[in-house]
Amino acid sequence: MNVMVVGGGGREHAIIKKIKENKNVEKVYSLPGNGGILEEAVCIDIDSKNVDEIANFAKNKNIDYAIISPDDPLVLGAVDKLESLKIPCFGPNSKAAIIEGSKVFSKKFMKKYNIPTAEYEVFEDYKSALEYLKKSKYPIVIKADGLALGKGVFISKDYLEASEFIQSVMQDKVFGKSGNKIVIEEYLQGPEVSILSFTDGKTIVPMISSMDHKKAQDGDKGLNTGGMGAIAPNPYYTEEIAKICMEKIFKPTIEGMNAEGRQFKGCLYFGLMITKNGPKVIEYNCRFGDPETQAILPLLESDLLDIMLATTNQTLSQEKVKFKNKFSCCVVLSSKGYPQKYETGFEIKIPNNIKEHINIAGAKNKDGTLVTAGGRVISVTQVDDSLELAVKGAYEKAKKISFENMYYRKDIGKNALEYSRKEL
Ligand code: AMP
Ligand code: GLY
């Protein structure tokens, strides 16, 4: 089987390693891949947003199965295009990917199907939004409607900050068309849980729970990033909460999308907040989360490719999806300065004896040497018998890797560990 994986980050590196465990996989292509992925797959320099080139490549190379991993190509219709060429895909079509592609869609959808989420208002007009902000209570949350590289959400503490943000989004168009509409919503509090799920549009199977660490600095301080580390399972996600989520959030989402004529197949990600009034949806993603995937996939005991094929063929109810009874911790090693300005081009040194569960993201191969080429450079994951050991192991690995200007958070898993100890 020839498999194509679109994307080129740590998440895709983890997905590629996992699908290669399936003995039917002959060749794996990664578009565009990166300097680390090329040890696992043939990297082809096609941008993951270039849907036409992706489709042409797949057709010319007789691709048997396409895994579309990032949000952009999904929202832009990569699956629609490939399916029209009779190439089966993992991932939703563009009609279903709108659940992530438009915050306005997802908020209206949740309201219509009674799925718990923060109270909100939608604005298309800058002046009305400004008027609303004058009367609002703070903190308040403002979200650009469309995709914005993870930067479209702003929690503002007062009117001044809020008005500056909507000025930049709606007037100055810092996110382009993604800022034509905005959502202003109630600020919620509570621990966050990421639930990634497999779904074929009929059956939904949640994966093991996880916790992202979105802020750049220790103690959840600093700017929002794509994610600086993750742990799994998430101790806040108890069996009781899981049951509530299945009945009030997961099933109604799948059923609602079907009712809208937008059947979702692929990985549906629920960003949840466990508030004192129960779990609420903060966001949907139409894809695997990063770095959560890098903590989750090493715990998956079942065959990933078989599960993916079952979501495509709508046979998920017959598929075994089993996770190890273990713990994992993923720490992201980044370039100092990320998510703002940073320097690249520094040589990366990784000892051979720690290669397991090391994923490469922002790095390229320069004349045979791996050098930094992005904000999030490498992730190290440790799977162990307890969360404590997983955290310890991940940091031991991190210390053995070096590149100039390397920066990482020192407290991934700390909050989860403290909470687990309290609960004992
Ligand atoms: P999102 O891109 O929608 O995941 O938002 C990024 C982060 O902003 C989330 O992980 C939360 O930490 C925070 N956030 C988003 N919406 C809210 C909300 N309504 N209340 C509090 N925090 C929020
Ligand atoms: N880790 C959150 C995301 O992938 O959007």
Tab-separated table of C-alpha atoms in Angstrom, residues 196-337:
chain	number	residue	atom	x	y	z
A	196	LEU	CA	-9.286	13.384	20.243
A	197	SER	CA	-11.692	10.873	18.763
A	198	PHE	CA	-11.958	8.586	15.778
A	199	THR	CA	-15.280	8.763	13.987
A	200	ASP	CA	-16.745	7.378	10.787
A	201	GLY	CA	-19.840	9.557	11.076
A	202	LYS	CA	-21.810	6.741	12.728
A	203	THR	CA	-19.641	5.546	15.587
A	204	ILE	CA	-17.401	7.728	17.743
A	205	VAL	CA	-14.477	6.306	19.700
A	206	PRO	CA	-12.679	8.750	22.011
A	207	MET	CA	-8.941	8.217	22.371
A	208	ILE	CA	-7.167	8.367	25.704
A	209	SER	CA	-7.583	11.851	27.251
A	210	SER	CA	-4.752	14.366	27.210
A	211	MET	CA	-3.718	17.820	28.383
A	212	ASP	CA	-1.995	20.413	26.221
A	213	HIS	CA	0.214	23.199	27.640
A	214	LYS	CA	-0.489	26.126	25.344
A	215	LYS	CA	1.357	28.978	27.003
A	216	ALA	CA	4.989	29.697	26.208
A	217	GLN	CA	6.267	29.928	29.771
A	218	ASP	CA	6.209	27.933	33.011
A	219	GLY	CA	3.171	28.410	35.214
A	220	ASP	CA	0.982	28.965	32.109
A	221	LYS	CA	2.414	32.428	31.598
A	222	GLY	CA	3.336	34.262	28.416
A	223	LEU	CA	1.881	34.051	24.952
A	224	ASN	CA	-0.259	31.304	23.477
A	225	THR	CA	1.692	28.877	21.296
A	226	GLY	CA	0.790	25.864	19.179
A	227	GLY	CA	1.467	23.802	22.322
A	228	MET	CA	4.621	23.367	24.424
A	229	GLY	CA	3.945	19.868	25.720
A	230	ALA	CA	1.274	17.343	26.558
A	231	ILE	CA	0.515	14.526	28.955
A	232	ALA	CA	-1.859	11.586	28.715
A	233	PRO	CA	-4.107	10.503	30.295
A	234	ASN	CA	-5.501	13.721	31.793
A	235	PRO	CA	-6.308	13.184	35.503
A	236	TYR	CA	-9.177	15.708	35.432
A	237	TYR	CA	-11.036	13.568	32.903
A	238	THR	CA	-12.732	11.109	35.245
A	239	GLU	CA	-15.016	8.266	34.145
A	240	GLU	CA	-17.982	10.285	35.315
A	241	ILE	CA	-16.993	13.281	33.179
A	242	ALA	CA	-16.307	10.966	30.232
A	243	LYS	CA	-19.883	9.648	30.462
A	244	ILE	CA	-21.338	13.166	30.517
A	245	CYS	CA	-19.183	14.154	27.546
A	246	MET	CA	-20.303	11.137	25.524
A	247	GLU	CA	-24.003	11.863	26.076
A	248	LYS	CA	-24.028	15.667	26.022
A	249	ILE	CA	-21.164	16.502	23.671
A	250	PHE	CA	-19.706	13.695	21.527
A	251	LYS	CA	-22.845	11.918	20.325
A	252	PRO	CA	-24.864	15.132	19.775
A	253	THR	CA	-21.955	16.530	17.725
A	254	ILE	CA	-21.838	13.504	15.404
A	255	GLU	CA	-25.621	13.390	15.109
A	256	GLY	CA	-25.859	17.160	14.598
A	257	MET	CA	-23.268	17.121	11.819
A	258	ASN	CA	-25.206	14.326	10.112
A	259	ALA	CA	-28.435	16.310	10.447
A	260	GLU	CA	-26.711	19.300	8.827
A	261	GLY	CA	-25.629	17.136	5.871
A	262	ARG	CA	-22.018	17.496	7.003
A	263	GLN	CA	-21.077	13.962	8.045
A	264	PHE	CA	-17.702	14.033	9.770
A	265	LYS	CA	-15.176	11.241	9.136
A	266	GLY	CA	-11.638	11.306	10.535
A	267	CYS	CA	-10.273	12.635	13.811
A	268	LEU	CA	-12.562	15.020	15.635
A	269	TYR	CA	-10.882	16.931	18.452
A	270	PHE	CA	-12.866	18.327	21.363
A	271	GLY	CA	-11.130	21.077	23.342
A	272	LEU	CA	-13.029	20.958	26.625
A	273	MET	CA	-13.085	22.960	29.815
A	274	ILE	CA	-14.318	21.255	32.971
A	275	THR	CA	-16.240	24.138	34.551
A	276	LYS	CA	-18.109	24.018	37.842
A	277	ASN	CA	-21.266	23.684	35.731
A	278	GLY	CA	-19.889	20.662	33.912
A	279	PRO	CA	-17.777	20.118	30.782
A	280	LYS	CA	-18.098	22.702	28.003
A	281	VAL	CA	-16.679	22.844	24.498
A	282	ILE	CA	-14.018	25.532	24.019
A	283	GLU	CA	-13.226	24.527	20.455
A	284	TYR	CA	-13.511	21.789	17.867
A	285	ASN	CA	-10.603	20.806	15.642
A	286	CYS	CA	-11.157	18.754	12.511
A	287	ARG	CA	-7.859	16.895	12.934
A	288	PHE	CA	-5.318	15.437	15.327
A	289	GLY	CA	-4.024	17.970	17.863
A	290	ASP	CA	-0.363	18.815	18.146
A	291	PRO	CA	1.424	18.059	20.506
A	292	GLU	CA	-1.339	15.866	22.023
A	293	THR	CA	-0.983	13.307	19.203
A	294	GLN	CA	2.666	12.857	20.092
A	295	ALA	CA	1.696	11.870	23.641
A	296	ILE	CA	-1.296	9.750	22.585
A	297	LEU	CA	-0.082	7.639	19.667
A	298	PRO	CA	2.752	5.932	21.577
A	299	LEU	CA	0.030	4.675	23.963
A	300	LEU	CA	-2.121	3.224	21.163
A	301	GLU	CA	-1.899	-0.556	21.221
A	302	SER	CA	-4.162	-1.173	18.205
A	303	ASP	CA	-3.142	-0.643	14.603
A	304	LEU	CA	-3.513	3.030	13.647
A	305	LEU	CA	-3.793	2.482	9.898
A	306	ASP	CA	-6.518	-0.155	10.339
A	307	ILE	CA	-8.493	2.268	12.513
A	308	MET	CA	-8.056	5.059	9.979
A	309	LEU	CA	-9.218	2.802	7.146
A	310	ALA	CA	-12.248	1.854	9.262
A	311	THR	CA	-13.223	5.531	9.603
A	312	THR	CA	-13.009	5.872	5.822
A	313	ASN	CA	-14.947	2.656	5.143
A	314	GLN	CA	-17.426	3.344	7.962
A	315	THR	CA	-16.664	0.094	9.766
A	316	LEU	CA	-15.376	1.672	12.970
A	317	SER	CA	-17.912	-0.167	15.161
A	318	GLN	CA	-16.096	-3.428	14.319
A	319	GLU	CA	-12.613	-2.079	14.966
A	320	LYS	CA	-10.585	-2.597	18.131
A	321	VAL	CA	-9.241	0.678	19.541
A	322	LYS	CA	-7.163	-0.124	22.597
A	323	PHE	CA	-4.748	2.016	24.572
A	324	LYS	CA	-1.974	0.812	26.895
A	325	ASN	CA	-2.572	1.193	30.573
A	326	LYS	CA	0.417	3.541	30.802
A	327	PHE	CA	1.251	7.239	30.957
A	328	SER	CA	3.035	9.532	28.611
A	329	CYS	CA	4.604	12.962	28.597
A	330	CYS	CA	5.698	14.954	25.565
A	331	VAL	CA	7.961	17.994	25.919
A	332	VAL	CA	8.429	20.378	22.996
A	333	LEU	CA	11.920	21.801	22.486
A	334	SER	CA	11.604	25.144	20.752
A	335	SER	CA	13.687	27.995	19.409
A	336	LYS	CA	14.128	30.778	21.993
A	337	GLY	CA	11.710	33.585	21.135
